[in-house]
Every structure is written in C-alpha cells, then in structure tokens.
Tab-separated table of C-alpha atoms and ligand atoms in Angstrom:
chain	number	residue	atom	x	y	z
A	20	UNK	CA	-14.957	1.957	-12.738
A	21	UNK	CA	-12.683	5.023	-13.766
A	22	UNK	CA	-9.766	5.511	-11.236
A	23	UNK	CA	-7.585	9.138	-11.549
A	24	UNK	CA	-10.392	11.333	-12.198
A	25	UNK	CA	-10.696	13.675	-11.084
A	26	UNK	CA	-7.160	14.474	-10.370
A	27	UNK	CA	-6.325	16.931	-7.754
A	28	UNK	CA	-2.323	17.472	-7.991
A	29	UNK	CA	-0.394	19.265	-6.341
A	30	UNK	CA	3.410	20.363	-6.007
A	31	UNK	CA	3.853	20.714	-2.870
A	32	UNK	CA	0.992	18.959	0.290
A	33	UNK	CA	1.621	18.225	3.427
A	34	UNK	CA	-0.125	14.656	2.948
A	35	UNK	CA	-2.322	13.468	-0.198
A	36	UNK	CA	-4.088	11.070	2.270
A	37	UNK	CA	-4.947	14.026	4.339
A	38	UNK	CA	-6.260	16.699	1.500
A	39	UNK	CA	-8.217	13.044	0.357
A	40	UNK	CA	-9.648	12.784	3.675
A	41	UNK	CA	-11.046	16.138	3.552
A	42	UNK	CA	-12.572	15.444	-0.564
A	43	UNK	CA	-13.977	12.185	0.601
A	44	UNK	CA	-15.931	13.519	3.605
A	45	UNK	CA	-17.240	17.041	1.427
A	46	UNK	CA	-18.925	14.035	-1.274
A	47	UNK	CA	-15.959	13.442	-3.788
A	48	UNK	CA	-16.846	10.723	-6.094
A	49	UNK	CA	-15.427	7.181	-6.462
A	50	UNK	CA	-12.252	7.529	-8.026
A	51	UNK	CA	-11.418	10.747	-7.358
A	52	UNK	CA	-7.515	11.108	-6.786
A	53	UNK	CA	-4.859	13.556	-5.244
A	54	UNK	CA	-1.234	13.169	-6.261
A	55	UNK	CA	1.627	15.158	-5.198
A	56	UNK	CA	5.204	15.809	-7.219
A	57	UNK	CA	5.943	16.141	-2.998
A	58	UNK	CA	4.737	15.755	0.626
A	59	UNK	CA	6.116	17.496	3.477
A	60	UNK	CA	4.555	15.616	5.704
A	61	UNK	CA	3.214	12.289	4.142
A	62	UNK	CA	1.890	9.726	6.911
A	63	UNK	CA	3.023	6.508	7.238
A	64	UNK	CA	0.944	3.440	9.496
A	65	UNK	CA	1.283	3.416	13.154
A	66	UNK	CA	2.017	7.063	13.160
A	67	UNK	CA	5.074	7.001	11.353
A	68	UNK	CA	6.132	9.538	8.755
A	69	UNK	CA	6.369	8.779	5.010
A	70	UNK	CA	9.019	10.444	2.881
A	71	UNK	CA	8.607	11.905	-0.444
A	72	UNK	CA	11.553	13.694	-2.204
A	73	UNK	CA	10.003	16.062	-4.924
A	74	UNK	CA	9.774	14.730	-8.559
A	75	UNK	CA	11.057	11.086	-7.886
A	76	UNK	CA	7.866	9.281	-6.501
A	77	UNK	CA	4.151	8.682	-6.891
A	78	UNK	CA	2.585	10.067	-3.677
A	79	UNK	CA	-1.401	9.385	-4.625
A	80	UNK	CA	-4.615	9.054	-2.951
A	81	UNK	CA	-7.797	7.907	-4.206
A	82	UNK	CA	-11.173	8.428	-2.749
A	83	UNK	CA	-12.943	4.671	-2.905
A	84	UNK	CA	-16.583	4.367	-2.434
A	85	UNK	CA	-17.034	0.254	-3.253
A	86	UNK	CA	-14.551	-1.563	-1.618
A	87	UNK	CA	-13.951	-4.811	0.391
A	88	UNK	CA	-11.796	-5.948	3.706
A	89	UNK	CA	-9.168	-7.110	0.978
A	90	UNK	CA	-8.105	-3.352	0.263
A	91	UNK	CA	-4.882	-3.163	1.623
A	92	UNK	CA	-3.572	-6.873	-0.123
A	93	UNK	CA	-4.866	-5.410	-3.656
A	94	UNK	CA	-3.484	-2.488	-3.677
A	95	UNK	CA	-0.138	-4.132	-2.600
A	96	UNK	CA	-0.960	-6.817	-5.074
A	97	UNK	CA	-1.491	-3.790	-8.052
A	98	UNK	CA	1.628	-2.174	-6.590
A	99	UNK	CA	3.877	-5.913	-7.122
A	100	UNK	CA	1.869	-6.162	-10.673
A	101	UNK	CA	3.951	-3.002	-12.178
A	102	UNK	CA	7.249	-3.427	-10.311
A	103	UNK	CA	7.743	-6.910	-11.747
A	104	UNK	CA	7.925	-10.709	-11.084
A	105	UNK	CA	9.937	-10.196	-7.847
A	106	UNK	CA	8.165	-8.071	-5.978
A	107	UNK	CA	6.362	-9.245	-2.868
A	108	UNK	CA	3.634	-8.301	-0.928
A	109	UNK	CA	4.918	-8.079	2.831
A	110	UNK	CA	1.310	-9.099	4.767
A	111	UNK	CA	-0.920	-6.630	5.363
A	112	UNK	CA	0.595	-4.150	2.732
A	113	UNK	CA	4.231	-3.094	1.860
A	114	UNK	CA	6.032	-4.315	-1.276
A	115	UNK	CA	9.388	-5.337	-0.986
A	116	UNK	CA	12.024	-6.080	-3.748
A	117	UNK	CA	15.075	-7.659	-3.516
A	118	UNK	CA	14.715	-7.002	0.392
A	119	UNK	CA	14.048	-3.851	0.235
A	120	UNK	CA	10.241	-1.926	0.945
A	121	UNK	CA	9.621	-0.244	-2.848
A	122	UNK	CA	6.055	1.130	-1.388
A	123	UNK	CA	3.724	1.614	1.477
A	124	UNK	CA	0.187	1.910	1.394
A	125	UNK	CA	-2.049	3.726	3.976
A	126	UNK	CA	-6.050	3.037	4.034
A	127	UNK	CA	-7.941	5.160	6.404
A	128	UNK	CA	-11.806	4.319	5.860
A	129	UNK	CA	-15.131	5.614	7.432
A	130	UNK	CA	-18.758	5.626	6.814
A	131	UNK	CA	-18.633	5.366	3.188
A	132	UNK	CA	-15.237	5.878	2.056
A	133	UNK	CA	-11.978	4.815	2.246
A	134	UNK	CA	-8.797	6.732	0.952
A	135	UNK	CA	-6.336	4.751	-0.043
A	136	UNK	CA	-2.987	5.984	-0.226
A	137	UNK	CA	0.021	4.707	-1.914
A	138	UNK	CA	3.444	5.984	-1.768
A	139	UNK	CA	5.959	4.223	-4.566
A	140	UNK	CA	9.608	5.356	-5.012
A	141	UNK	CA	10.343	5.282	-8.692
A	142	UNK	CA	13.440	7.131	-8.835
A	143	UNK	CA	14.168	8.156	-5.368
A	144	UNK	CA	18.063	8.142	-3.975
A	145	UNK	CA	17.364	5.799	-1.365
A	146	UNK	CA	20.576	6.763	0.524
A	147	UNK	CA	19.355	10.652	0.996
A	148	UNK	CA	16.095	9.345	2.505
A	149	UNK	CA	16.065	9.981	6.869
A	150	UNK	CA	18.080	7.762	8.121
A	151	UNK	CA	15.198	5.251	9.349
A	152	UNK	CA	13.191	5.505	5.671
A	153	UNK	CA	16.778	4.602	4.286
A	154	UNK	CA	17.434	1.692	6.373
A	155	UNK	CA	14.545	-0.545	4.579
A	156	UNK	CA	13.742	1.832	1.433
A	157	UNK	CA	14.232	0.166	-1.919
A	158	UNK	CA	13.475	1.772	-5.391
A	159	UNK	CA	11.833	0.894	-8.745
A	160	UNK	CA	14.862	2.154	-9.892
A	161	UNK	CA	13.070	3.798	-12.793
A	162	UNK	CA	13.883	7.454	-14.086
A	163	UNK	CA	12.209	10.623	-12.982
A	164	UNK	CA	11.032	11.297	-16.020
A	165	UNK	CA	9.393	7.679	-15.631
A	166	UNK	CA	6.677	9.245	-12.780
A	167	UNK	CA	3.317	9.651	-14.555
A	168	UNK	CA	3.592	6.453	-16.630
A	169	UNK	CA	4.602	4.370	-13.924
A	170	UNK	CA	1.210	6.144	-12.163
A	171	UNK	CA	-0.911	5.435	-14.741
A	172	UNK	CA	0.306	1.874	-15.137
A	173	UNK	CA	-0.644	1.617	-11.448
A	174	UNK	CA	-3.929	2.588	-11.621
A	175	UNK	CA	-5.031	0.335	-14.636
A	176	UNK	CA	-2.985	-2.687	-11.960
A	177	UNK	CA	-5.537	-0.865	-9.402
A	178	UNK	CA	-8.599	-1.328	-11.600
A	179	UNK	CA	-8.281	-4.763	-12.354
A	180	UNK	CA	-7.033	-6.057	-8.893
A	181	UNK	CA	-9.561	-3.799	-7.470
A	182	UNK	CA	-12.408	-5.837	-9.424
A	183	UNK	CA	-10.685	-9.327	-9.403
A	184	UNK	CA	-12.665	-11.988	-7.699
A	185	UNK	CA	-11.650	-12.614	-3.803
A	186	UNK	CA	-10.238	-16.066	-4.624
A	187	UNK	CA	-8.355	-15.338	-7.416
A	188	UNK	CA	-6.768	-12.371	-5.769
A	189	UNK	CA	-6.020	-15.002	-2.365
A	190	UNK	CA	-4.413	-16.711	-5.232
A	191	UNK	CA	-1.991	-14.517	-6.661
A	192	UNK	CA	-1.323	-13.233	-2.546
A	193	UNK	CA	-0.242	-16.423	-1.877
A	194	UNK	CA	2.501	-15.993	-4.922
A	195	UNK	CA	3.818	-13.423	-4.026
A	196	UNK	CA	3.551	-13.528	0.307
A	197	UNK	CA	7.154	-11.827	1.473
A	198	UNK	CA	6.382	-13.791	4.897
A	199	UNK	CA	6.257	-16.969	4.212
A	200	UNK	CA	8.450	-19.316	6.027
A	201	UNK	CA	9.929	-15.650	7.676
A	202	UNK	CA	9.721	-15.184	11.607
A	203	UNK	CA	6.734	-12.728	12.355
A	204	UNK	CA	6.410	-11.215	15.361
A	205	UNK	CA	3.400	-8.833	16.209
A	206	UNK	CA	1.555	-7.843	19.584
A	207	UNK	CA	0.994	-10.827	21.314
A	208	UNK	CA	3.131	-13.350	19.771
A	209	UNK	CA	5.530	-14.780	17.553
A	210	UNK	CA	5.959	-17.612	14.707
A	211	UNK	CA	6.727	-18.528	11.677
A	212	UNK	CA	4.803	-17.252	8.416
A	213	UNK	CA	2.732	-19.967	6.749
A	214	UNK	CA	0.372	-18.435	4.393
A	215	UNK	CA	-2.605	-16.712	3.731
A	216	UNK	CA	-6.004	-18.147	4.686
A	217	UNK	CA	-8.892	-18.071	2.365
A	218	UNK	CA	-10.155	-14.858	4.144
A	219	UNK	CA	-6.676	-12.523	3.809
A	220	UNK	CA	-5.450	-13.210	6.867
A	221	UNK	CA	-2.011	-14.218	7.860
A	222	UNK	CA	-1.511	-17.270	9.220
A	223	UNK	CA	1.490	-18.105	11.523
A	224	UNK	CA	3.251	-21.505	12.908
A	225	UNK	CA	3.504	-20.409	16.817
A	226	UNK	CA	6.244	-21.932	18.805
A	227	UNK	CA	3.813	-24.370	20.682
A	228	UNK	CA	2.583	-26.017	17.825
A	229	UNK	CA	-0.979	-24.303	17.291
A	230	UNK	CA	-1.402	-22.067	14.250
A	231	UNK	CA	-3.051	-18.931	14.199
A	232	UNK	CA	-4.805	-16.336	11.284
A	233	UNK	CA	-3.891	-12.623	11.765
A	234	UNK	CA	-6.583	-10.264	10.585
A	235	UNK	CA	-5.077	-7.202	9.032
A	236	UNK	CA	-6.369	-3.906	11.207
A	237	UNK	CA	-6.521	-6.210	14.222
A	238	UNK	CA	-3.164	-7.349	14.467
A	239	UNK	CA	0.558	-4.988	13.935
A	240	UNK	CA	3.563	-6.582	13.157
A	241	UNK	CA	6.846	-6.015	14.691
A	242	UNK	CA	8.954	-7.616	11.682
B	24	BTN	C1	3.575	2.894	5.346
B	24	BTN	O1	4.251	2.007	4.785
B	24	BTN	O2	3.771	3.216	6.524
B	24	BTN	C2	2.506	3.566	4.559
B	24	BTN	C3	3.015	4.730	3.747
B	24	BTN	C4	1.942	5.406	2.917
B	24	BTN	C5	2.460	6.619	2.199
B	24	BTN	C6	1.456	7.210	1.242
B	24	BTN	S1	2.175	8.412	0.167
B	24	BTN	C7	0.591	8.907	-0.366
B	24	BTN	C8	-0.303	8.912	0.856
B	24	BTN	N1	-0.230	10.163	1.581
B	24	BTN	C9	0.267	10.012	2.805
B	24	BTN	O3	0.432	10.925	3.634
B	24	BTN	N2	0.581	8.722	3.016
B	24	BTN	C10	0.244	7.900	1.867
C-alpha cells in the first residue's frame, strides 16, 4: 500500500475532505491524497468548522479504498505515534496532549470509499485560533518549516497502523485511551470511561451499575 500519491495540494481550499470527496467519487485510486498549506473552510464532526491558519498545519485527505470499522481509532492511533509517548487518543478520534486536542480527524465513507481527513497543528499559535478552536486547541509545537516532514512521518504511522492486525491495534488503543476513568457523557447517558472492548467500542461504568459499549458513528459524545 502507497499512501500520498498522488498528491493533489493546494494553497488555498475551502476543505481537503471536500475536493477528496469529489476525487473519490470520479474513481481516484487508493491512496490518493489532497493537502492544503490552508482551508477556508475545513469541516469539523457534527457540523462544526475546522481551522487551518496557512503554513502552520497539515490539513490532508486521503482517498481509502480497503478499510475497516477501526478507521477513525488508527488514524488517531498514527496521529499519537508521531506526536510522542503522551499523546492520547480521545475515543472515537481526537488526540489530545497535555490536555489539549493536537488533531481531529473526519471520515466520511460511501459505497467504496472513505476519505479520511486529518487536521494536525504543528506550529499553529493556538491563542489566534476562533475563540472556540482556542479554548481546547493544543499544538505539536513543532516549527513551520517542520510541515512536510511531520506529514510524511504521518503517513508511514498511517501505513503501518492502517495494516496492523485488529487486536494489536485494540492493544495499543487501550494505551493510550484519553477516557479512561474520565466522566463521558453522550446522547443518552452518562458514566465513567472504562476501556475499549475487543470490537473498538467504548465502554462506560453508568451510574446504576450496568456497563455499556459505545459504537463509534452510533453514539456522540458531549465531553
Ligand atoms: C474534528 O475534530 O471535528 C475533525 C476535524 C477534521 C479536520 C480535517 S483538516 C483536513 C480535512 N479537511 C476538512 O475539511 N476537515 C478535515
């Protein structure tokens, strides 16, 4: 499997995920990959907006053709690989350091492909972010100049957690699971994190005693 290529960059897009969207459904092939030095308006889950300053981020999305239900929790996994041994994987798939989210990831899949997008600051000023983005945004706290690498260093992470056997990749999620222990609250309830089931899903300690699994795409947290 050869992730990146072919590269479609750009200086300036409205959304990565979007111009992806639109390769992916005229036949691009697995792998295939827009990036962006900046999005005007990058899309976040759940309708939200992403943010990304020119220069100072990766904003990439790659056209998948094999892929399994564990998308989301490997890319966050290949995200936590590059930004070191204390980054976490916050269930179903931002990573935070030190408290703070360092990257989101947005799959939207059909028939046939998914695009998975993945936004990373690397050297962004998290206090000139909107006010909301700035309120939770952390950075790799790498230098501009640091960009590509840092991108290329994800997509090797990609390739192998991308291939990795299901366990093994449960394995490593359960390493590095930001909600463990942490008070979840999503549509329909609330509870404490305990873990991640052998399938990916979350499961949580509820307030009566009973424990449930969260499927990721099913479920959307509040916390
Ligand atoms: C989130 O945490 O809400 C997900 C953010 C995903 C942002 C990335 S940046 C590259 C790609 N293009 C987009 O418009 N969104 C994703």
């Amino acid at each position: 499997m050869s992730l990146g290529e072919p590269r479609e960059h750009h200086e300036t897009i409205g959304s990565t995920n979007e111009r992806a969207r639109e390769l992916a459904e005229e036949g691009a092939a697995h792998g295939a990959l827009v990036t962006a030095d900046e999005q005007t308006s990058g899309r976040g889950r759940q309708g939200r907006s992403w943010a990304t300053p020119p220069g100072v981020a990766i904003a990439a999305s790659l056209i998948l053709r094999e892929f399994d239900d564990l998308l989301p929790l490997r890319a966050g996994l290949a995200v936590a690989d590059i930004a070191g041994p204390s980054a976490l994987v916050k269930w179903p798939n931002d990573v935070w350091v030190d408290g703070k989210k360092v990257a989101g990831i947005l799959v939207e899949a059909r028939e046939g492909w998914a695009v998975l997008g993945i936004g990373v600051n690397v050297a962004v000023d998290v206090s000139a972010l909107p006010p909301d983005a700035a309120a939770v945004a952390g950075t790799l706290g790498r230098d501009e100049s640091e960009v590509e690498a840092t991108l290329t260093e994800l997509l090797d992470a990609l390739e192998t957690r991308l291939e990795q056997e299901k366990a093994a990749a449960i394995t490593s999620l359960r390493e590095r699971d930001a909600l463990l222990g942490k008070s979840v609250r999503w549509d329909g309830g609330e509870g404490l994190g305990a873990g991640i089931d052998d399938s990916g899903a979350l499961l949580v300690h509820q307030p009566d005693g009973t424990t449930t699994a969260l499927s990721a795409g099913e479920v959307t947290l509040t916390t």
